[in-house]
CSV table of N, CA and C in Angstrom, one decimal:
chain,number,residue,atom,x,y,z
A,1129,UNK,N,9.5,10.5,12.9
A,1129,UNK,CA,10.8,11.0,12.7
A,1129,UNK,C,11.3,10.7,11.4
A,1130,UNK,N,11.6,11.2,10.3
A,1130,UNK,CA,11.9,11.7,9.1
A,1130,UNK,C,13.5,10.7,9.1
A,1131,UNK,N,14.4,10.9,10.0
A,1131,UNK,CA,15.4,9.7,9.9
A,1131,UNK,C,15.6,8.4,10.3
A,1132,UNK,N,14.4,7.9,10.4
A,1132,UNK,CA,14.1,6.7,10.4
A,1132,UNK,C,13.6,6.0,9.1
A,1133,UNK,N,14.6,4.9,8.9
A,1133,UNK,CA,14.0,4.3,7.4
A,1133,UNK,C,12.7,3.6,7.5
A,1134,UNK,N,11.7,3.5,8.0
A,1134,UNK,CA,10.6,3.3,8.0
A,1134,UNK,C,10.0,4.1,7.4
A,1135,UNK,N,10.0,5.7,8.2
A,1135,UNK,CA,9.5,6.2,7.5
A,1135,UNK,C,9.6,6.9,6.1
A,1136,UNK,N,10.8,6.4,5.5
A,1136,UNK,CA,11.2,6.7,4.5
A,1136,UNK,C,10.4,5.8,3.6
A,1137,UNK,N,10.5,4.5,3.9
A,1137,UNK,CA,9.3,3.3,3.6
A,1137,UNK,C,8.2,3.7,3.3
A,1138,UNK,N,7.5,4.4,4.5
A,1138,UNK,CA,5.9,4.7,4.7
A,1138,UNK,C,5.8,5.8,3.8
A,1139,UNK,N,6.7,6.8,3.2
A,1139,UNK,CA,6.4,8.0,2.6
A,1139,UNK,C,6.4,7.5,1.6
A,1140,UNK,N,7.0,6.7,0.8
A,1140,UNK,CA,7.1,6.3,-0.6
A,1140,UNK,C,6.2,5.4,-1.0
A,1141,UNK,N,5.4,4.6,0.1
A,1141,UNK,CA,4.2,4.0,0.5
A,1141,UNK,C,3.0,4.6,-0.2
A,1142,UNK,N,3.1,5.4,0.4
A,1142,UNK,CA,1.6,7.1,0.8
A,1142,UNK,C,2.1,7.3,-0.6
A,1143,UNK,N,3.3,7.9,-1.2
A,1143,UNK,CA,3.2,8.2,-2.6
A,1143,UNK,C,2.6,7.5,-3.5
A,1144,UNK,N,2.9,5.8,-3.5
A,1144,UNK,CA,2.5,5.2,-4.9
A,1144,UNK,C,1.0,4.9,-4.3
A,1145,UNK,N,0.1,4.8,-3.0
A,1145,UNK,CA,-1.2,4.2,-3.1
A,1145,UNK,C,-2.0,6.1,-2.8
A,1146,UNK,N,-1.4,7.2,-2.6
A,1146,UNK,CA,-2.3,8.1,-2.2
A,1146,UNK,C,-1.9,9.1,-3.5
A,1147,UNK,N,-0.8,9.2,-4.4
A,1147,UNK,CA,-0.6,10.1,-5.2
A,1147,UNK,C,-0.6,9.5,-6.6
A,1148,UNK,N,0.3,8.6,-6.7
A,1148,UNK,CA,0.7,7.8,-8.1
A,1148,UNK,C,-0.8,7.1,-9.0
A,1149,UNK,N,-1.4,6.5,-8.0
A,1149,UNK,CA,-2.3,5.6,-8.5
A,1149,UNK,C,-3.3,6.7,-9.4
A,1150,UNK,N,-3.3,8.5,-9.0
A,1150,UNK,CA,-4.2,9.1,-9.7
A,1150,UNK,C,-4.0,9.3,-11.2
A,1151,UNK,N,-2.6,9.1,-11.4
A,1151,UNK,CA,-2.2,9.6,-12.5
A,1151,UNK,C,-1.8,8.3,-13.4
A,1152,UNK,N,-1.5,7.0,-12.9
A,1152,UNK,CA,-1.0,6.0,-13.7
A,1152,UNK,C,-2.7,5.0,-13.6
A,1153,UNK,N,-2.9,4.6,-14.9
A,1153,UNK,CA,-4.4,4.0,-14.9
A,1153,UNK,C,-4.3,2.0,-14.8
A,1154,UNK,N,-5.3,2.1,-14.3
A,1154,UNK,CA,-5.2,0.5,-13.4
A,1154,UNK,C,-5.4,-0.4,-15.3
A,1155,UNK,N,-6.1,0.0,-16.0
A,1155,UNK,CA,-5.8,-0.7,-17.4
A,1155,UNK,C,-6.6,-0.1,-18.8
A,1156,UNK,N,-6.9,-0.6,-19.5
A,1156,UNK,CA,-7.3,0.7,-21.0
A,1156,UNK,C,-8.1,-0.2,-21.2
A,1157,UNK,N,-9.2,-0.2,-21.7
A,1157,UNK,CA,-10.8,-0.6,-21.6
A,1157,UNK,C,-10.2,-0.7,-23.3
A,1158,UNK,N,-11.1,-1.1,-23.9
A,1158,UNK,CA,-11.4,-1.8,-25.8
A,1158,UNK,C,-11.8,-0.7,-26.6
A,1159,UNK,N,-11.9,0.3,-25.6
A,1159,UNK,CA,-12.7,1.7,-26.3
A,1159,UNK,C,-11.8,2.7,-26.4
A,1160,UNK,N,-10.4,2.4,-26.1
A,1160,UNK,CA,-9.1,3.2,-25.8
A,1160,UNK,C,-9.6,4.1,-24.5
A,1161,UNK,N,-10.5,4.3,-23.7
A,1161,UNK,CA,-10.3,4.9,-22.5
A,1161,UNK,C,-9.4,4.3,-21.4
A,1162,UNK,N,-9.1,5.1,-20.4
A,1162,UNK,CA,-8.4,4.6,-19.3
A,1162,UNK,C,-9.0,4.3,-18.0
A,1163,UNK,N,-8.9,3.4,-17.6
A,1163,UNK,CA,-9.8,3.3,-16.4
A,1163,UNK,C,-8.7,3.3,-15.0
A,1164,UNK,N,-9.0,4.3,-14.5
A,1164,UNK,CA,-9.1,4.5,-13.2
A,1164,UNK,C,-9.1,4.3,-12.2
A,1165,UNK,N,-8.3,4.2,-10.9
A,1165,UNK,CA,-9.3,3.4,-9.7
A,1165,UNK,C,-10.4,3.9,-9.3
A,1166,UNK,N,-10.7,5.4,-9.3
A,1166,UNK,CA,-11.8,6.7,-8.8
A,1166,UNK,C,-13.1,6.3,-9.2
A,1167,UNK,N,-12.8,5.3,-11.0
A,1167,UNK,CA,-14.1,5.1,-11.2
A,1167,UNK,C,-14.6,3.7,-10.8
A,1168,UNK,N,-14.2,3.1,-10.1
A,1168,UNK,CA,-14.9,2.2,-9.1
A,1168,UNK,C,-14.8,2.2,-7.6
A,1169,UNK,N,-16.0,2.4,-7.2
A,1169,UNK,CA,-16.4,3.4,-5.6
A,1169,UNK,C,-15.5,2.1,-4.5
A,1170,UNK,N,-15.5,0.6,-5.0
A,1170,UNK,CA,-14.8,-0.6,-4.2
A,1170,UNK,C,-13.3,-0.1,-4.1
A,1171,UNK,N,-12.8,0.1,-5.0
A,1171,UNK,CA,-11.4,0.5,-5.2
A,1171,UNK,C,-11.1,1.8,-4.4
A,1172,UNK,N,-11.6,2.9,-4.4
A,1172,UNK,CA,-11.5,3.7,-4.1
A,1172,UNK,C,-11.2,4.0,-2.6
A,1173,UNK,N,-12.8,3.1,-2.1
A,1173,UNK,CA,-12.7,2.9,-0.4
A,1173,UNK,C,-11.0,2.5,-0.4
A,1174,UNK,N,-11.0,0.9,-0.7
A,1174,UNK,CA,-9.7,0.4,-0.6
A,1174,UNK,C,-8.4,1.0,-0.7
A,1175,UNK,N,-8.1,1.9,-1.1
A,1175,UNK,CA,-7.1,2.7,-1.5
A,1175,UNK,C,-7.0,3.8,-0.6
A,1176,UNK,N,-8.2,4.7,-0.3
A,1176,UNK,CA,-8.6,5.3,0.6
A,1176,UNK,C,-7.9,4.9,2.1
A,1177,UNK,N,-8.5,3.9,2.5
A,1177,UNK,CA,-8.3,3.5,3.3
A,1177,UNK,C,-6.8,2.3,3.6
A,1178,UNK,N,-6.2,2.3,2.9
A,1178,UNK,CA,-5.0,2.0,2.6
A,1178,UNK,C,-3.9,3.6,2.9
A,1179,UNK,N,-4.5,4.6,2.0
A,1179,UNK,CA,-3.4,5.7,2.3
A,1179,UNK,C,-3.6,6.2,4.0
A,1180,UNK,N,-5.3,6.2,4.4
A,1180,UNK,CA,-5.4,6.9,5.3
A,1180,UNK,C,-4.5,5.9,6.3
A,1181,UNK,N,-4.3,4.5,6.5
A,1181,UNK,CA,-3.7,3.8,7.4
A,1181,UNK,C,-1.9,4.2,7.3
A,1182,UNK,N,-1.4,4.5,6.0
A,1182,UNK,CA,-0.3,4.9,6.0
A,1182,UNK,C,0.2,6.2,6.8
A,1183,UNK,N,-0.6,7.0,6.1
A,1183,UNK,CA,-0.4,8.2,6.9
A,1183,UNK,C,0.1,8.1,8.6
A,1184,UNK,N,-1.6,7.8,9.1
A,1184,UNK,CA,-1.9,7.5,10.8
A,1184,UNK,C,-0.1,6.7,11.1
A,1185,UNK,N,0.2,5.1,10.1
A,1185,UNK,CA,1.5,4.8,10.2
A,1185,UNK,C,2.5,5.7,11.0
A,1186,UNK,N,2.7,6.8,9.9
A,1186,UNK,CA,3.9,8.0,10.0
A,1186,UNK,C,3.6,8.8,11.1
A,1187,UNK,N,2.7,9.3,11.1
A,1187,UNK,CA,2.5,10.1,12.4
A,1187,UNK,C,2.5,9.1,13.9
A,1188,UNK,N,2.6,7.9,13.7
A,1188,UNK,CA,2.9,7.4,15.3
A,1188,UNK,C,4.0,6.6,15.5
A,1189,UNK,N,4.5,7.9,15.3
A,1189,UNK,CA,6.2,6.9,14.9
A,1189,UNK,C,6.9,6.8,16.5
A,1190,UNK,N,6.0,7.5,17.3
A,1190,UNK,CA,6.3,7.4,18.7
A,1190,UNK,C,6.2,5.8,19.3
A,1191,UNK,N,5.0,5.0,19.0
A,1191,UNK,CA,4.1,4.0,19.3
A,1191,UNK,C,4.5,2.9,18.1
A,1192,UNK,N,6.1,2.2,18.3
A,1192,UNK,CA,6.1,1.9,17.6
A,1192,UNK,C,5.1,0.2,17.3
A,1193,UNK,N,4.9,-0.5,18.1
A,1193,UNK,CA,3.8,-1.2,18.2
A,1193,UNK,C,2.7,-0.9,17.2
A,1194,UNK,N,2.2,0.4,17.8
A,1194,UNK,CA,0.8,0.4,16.8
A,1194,UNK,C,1.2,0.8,15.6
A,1195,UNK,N,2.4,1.0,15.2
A,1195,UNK,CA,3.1,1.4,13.6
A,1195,UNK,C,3.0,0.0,13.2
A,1196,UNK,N,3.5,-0.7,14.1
A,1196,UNK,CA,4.0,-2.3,13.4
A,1196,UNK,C,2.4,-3.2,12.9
A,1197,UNK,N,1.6,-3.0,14.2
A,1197,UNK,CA,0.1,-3.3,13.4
A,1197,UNK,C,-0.8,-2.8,12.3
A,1198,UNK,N,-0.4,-1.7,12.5
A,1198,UNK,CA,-1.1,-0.8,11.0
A,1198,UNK,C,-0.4,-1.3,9.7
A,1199,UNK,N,0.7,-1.5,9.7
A,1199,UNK,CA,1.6,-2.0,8.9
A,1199,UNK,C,1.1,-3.2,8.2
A,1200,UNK,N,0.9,-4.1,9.2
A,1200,UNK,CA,0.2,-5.6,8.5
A,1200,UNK,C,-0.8,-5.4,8.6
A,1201,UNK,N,-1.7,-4.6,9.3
A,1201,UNK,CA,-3.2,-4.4,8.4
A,1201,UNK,C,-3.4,-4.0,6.6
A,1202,UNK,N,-2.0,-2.9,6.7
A,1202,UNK,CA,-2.1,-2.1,5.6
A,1202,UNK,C,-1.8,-3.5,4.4
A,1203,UNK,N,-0.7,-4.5,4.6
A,1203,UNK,CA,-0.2,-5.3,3.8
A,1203,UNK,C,-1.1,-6.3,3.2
A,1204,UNK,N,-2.2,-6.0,4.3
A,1204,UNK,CA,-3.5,-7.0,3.9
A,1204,UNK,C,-4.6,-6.4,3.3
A,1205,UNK,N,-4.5,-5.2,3.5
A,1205,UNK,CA,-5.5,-4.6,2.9
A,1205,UNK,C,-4.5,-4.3,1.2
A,1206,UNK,N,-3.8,-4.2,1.1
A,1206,UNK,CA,-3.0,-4.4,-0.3
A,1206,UNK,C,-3.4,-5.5,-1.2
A,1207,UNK,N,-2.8,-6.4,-0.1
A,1207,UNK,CA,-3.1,-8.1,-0.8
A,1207,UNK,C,-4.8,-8.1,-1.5
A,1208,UNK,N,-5.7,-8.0,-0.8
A,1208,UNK,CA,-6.5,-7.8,-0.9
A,1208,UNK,C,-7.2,-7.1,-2.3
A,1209,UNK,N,-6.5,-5.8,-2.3
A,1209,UNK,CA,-6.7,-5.1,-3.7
A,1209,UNK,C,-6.2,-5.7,-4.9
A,1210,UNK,N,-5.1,-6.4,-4.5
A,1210,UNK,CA,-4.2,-6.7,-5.6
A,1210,UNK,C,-4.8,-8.0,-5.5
A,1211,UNK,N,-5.8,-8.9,-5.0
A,1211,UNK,CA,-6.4,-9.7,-5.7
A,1211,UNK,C,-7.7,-9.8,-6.4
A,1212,UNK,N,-8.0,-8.8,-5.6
A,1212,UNK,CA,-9.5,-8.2,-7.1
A,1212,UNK,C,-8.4,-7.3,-8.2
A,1213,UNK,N,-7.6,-6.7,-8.1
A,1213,UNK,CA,-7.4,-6.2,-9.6
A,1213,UNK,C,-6.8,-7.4,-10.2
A,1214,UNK,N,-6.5,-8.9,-9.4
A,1214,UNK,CA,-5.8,-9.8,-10.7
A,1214,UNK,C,-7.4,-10.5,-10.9
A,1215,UNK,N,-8.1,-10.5,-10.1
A,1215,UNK,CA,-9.8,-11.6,-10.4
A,1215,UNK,C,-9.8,-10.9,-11.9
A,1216,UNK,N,-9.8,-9.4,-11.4
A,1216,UNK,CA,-10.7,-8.8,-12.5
A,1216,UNK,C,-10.2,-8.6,-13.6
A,1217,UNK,N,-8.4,-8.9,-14.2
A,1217,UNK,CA,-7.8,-8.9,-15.1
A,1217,UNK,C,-8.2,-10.2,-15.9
A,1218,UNK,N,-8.5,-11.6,-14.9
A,1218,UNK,CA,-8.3,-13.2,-15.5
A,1218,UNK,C,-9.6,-13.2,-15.4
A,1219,UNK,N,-10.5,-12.5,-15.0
A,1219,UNK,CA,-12.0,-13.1,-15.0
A,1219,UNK,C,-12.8,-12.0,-17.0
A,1220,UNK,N,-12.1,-10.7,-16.7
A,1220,UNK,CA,-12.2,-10.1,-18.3
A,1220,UNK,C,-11.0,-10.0,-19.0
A,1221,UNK,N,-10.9,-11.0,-19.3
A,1221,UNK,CA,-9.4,-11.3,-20.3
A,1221,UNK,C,-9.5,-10.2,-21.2
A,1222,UNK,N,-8.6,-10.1,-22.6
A,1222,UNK,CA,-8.5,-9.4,-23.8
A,1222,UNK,C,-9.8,-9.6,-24.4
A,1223,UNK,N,-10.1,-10.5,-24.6
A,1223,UNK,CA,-11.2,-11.2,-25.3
A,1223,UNK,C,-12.2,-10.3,-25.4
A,1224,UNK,N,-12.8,-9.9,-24.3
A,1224,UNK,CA,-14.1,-9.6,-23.7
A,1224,UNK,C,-13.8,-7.6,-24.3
A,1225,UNK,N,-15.0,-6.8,-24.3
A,1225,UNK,CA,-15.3,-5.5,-24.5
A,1225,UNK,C,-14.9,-5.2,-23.5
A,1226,UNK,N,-14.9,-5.3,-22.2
A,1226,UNK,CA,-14.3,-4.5,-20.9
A,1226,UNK,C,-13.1,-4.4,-20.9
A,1227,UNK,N,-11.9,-5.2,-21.2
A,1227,UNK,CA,-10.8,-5.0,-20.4
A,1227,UNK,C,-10.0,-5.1,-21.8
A,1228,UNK,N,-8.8,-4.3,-22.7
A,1228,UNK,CA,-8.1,-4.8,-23.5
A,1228,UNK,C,-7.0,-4.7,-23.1
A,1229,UNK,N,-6.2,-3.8,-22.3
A,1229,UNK,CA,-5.0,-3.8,-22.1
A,1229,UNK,C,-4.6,-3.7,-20.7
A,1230,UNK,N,-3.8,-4.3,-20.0
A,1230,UNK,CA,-3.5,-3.9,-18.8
A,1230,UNK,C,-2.4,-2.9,-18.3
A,1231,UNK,N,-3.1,-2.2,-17.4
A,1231,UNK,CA,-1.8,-1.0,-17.3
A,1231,UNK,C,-0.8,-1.4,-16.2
A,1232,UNK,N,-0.1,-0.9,-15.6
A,1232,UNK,CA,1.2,-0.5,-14.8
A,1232,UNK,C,0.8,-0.3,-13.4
A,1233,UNK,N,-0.2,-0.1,-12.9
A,1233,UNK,CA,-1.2,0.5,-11.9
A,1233,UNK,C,-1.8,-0.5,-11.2
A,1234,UNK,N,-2.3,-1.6,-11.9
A,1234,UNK,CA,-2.7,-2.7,-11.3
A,1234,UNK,C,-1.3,-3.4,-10.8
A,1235,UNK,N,-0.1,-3.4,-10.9
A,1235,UNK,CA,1.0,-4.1,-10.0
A,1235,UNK,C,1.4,-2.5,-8.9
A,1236,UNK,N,1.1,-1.9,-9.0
A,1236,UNK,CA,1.3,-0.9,-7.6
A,1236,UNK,C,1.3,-1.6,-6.5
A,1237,UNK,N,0.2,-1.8,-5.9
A,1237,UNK,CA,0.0,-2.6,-4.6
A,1237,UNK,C,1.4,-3.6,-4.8
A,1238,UNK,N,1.5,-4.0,-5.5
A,1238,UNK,CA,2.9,-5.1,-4.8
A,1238,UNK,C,3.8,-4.4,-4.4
A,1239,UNK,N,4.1,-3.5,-5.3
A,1239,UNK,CA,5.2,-2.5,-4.4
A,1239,UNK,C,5.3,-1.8,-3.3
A,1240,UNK,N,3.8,-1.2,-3.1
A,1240,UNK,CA,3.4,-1.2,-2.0
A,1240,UNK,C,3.7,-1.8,-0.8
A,1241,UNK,N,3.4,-3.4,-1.2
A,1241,UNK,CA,3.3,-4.9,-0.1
A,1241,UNK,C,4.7,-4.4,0.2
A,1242,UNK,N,5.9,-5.1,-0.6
A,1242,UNK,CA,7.2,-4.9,-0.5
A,1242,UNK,C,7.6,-3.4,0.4
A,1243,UNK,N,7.2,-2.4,0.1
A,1243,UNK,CA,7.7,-0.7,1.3
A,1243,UNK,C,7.4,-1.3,2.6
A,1244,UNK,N,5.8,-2.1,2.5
A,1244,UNK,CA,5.2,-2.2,3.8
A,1244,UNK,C,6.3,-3.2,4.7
A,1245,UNK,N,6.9,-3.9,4.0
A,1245,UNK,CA,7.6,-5.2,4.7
A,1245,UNK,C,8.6,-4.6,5.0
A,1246,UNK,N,9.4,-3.8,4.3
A,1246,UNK,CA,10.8,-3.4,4.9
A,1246,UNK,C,10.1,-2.5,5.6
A,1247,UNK,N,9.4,-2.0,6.0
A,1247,UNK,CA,8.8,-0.5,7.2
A,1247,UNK,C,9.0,-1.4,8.2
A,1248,UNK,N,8.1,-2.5,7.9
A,1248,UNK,CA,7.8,-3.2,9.2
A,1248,UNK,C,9.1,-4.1,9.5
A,1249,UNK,N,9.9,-4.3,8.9
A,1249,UNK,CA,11.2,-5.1,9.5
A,1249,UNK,C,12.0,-4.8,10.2
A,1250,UNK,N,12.1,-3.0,9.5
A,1250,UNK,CA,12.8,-1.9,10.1
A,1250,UNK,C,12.3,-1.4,11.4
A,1251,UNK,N,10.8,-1.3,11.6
A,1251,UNK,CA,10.1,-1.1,13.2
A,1251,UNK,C,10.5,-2.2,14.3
A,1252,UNK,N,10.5,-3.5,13.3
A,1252,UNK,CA,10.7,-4.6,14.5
A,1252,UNK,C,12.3,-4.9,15.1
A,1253,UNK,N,13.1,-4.1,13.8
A,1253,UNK,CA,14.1,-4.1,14.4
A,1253,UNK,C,14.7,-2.7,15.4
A,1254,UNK,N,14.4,-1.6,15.6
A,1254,UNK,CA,13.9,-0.4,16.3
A,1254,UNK,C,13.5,-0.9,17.5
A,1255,UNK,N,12.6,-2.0,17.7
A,1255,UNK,CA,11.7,-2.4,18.9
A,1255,UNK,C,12.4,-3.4,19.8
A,1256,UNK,N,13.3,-4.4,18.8
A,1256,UNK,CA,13.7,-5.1,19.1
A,1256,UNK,C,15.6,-4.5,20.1
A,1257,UNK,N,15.5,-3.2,19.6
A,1257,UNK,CA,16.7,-2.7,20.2
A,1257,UNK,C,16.5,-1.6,21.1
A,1258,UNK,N,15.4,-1.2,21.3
A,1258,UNK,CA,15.1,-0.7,22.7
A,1258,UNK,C,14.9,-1.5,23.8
A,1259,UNK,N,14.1,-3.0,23.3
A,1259,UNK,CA,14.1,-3.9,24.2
A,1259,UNK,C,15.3,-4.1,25.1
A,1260,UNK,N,16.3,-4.8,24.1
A,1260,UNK,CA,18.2,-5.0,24.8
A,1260,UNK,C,18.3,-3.6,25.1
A,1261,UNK,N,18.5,-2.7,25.2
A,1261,UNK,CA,18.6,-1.4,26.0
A,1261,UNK,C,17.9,-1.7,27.0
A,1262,UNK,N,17.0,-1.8,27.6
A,1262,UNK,CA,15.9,-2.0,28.7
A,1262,UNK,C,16.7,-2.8,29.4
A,1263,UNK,N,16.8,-3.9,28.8
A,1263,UNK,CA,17.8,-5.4,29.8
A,1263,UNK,C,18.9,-4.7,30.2
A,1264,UNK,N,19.3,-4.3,29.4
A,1264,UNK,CA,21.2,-3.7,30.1
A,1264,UNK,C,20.6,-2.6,30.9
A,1265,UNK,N,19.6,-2.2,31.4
A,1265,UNK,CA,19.6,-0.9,32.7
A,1265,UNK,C,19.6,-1.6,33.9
């Protein structure tokens, strides 16, 4: 349901890890190219399967339980990205031919983390108020 701030959460969610990430580049290699998440197949899956959990999210907005678990799956599957893109920023510094500049892309996932947390605060508090409705019948 569309007027639920959750899913207002989850949509802007799906935006920055299923739409934004194609167009804003994770950092600019020494050669002035831009790198991509698409061009590493690890990232890809991860991201993949990061939007595809969002999505599934939104659509069970009936179930809000299994919204609330996909939710902290999805936050960990975030965490997760966002610690191989910081390995891979501190492990190929400036120094090095691979990595010269870092882009805007590689801090996505935090924002991400943060949508996911208010979705999920917002679910638990949704859950938490059908519950007290239940007791007062």
């Amino acid at each position: 349901m569309i007027q639920r701030i959750q899913t207002i959460y989850l949509i802007l969610t799906f935006l920055i890890t299923g739409v934004l990430l194609f167009f804003i580049p994770l950092w600019t290699l020494n050669n002035g190219k831009e790198f991509y998440f698409m061009q590493d197949q690890f990232y890809t899956i991860l991201l993949g399967l990061s939007t595809v959990l969002t999505i599934i999210s939104i659509i069970s907005y009936k179930k809000r339980q299994n919204q609330f678990v996909m939710g902290r799956l999805n936050i960990i599957l975030n965490l997760i990205l966002l610690g191989l893109f910081v390995y891979r920023s501190l492990n190929l510094s400036g120094e090095t031919l691979a990595v010269s500049e870092k882009g805007i892309g590689m801090f996505l996932p935090i924002v991400a983390i943060v949508l996911l947390v208010l979705a999920n605060k917002a679910i638990k508090k949704d859950e938490d108020l059908v519950k007290s409705v239940d007791r007062l019948r």
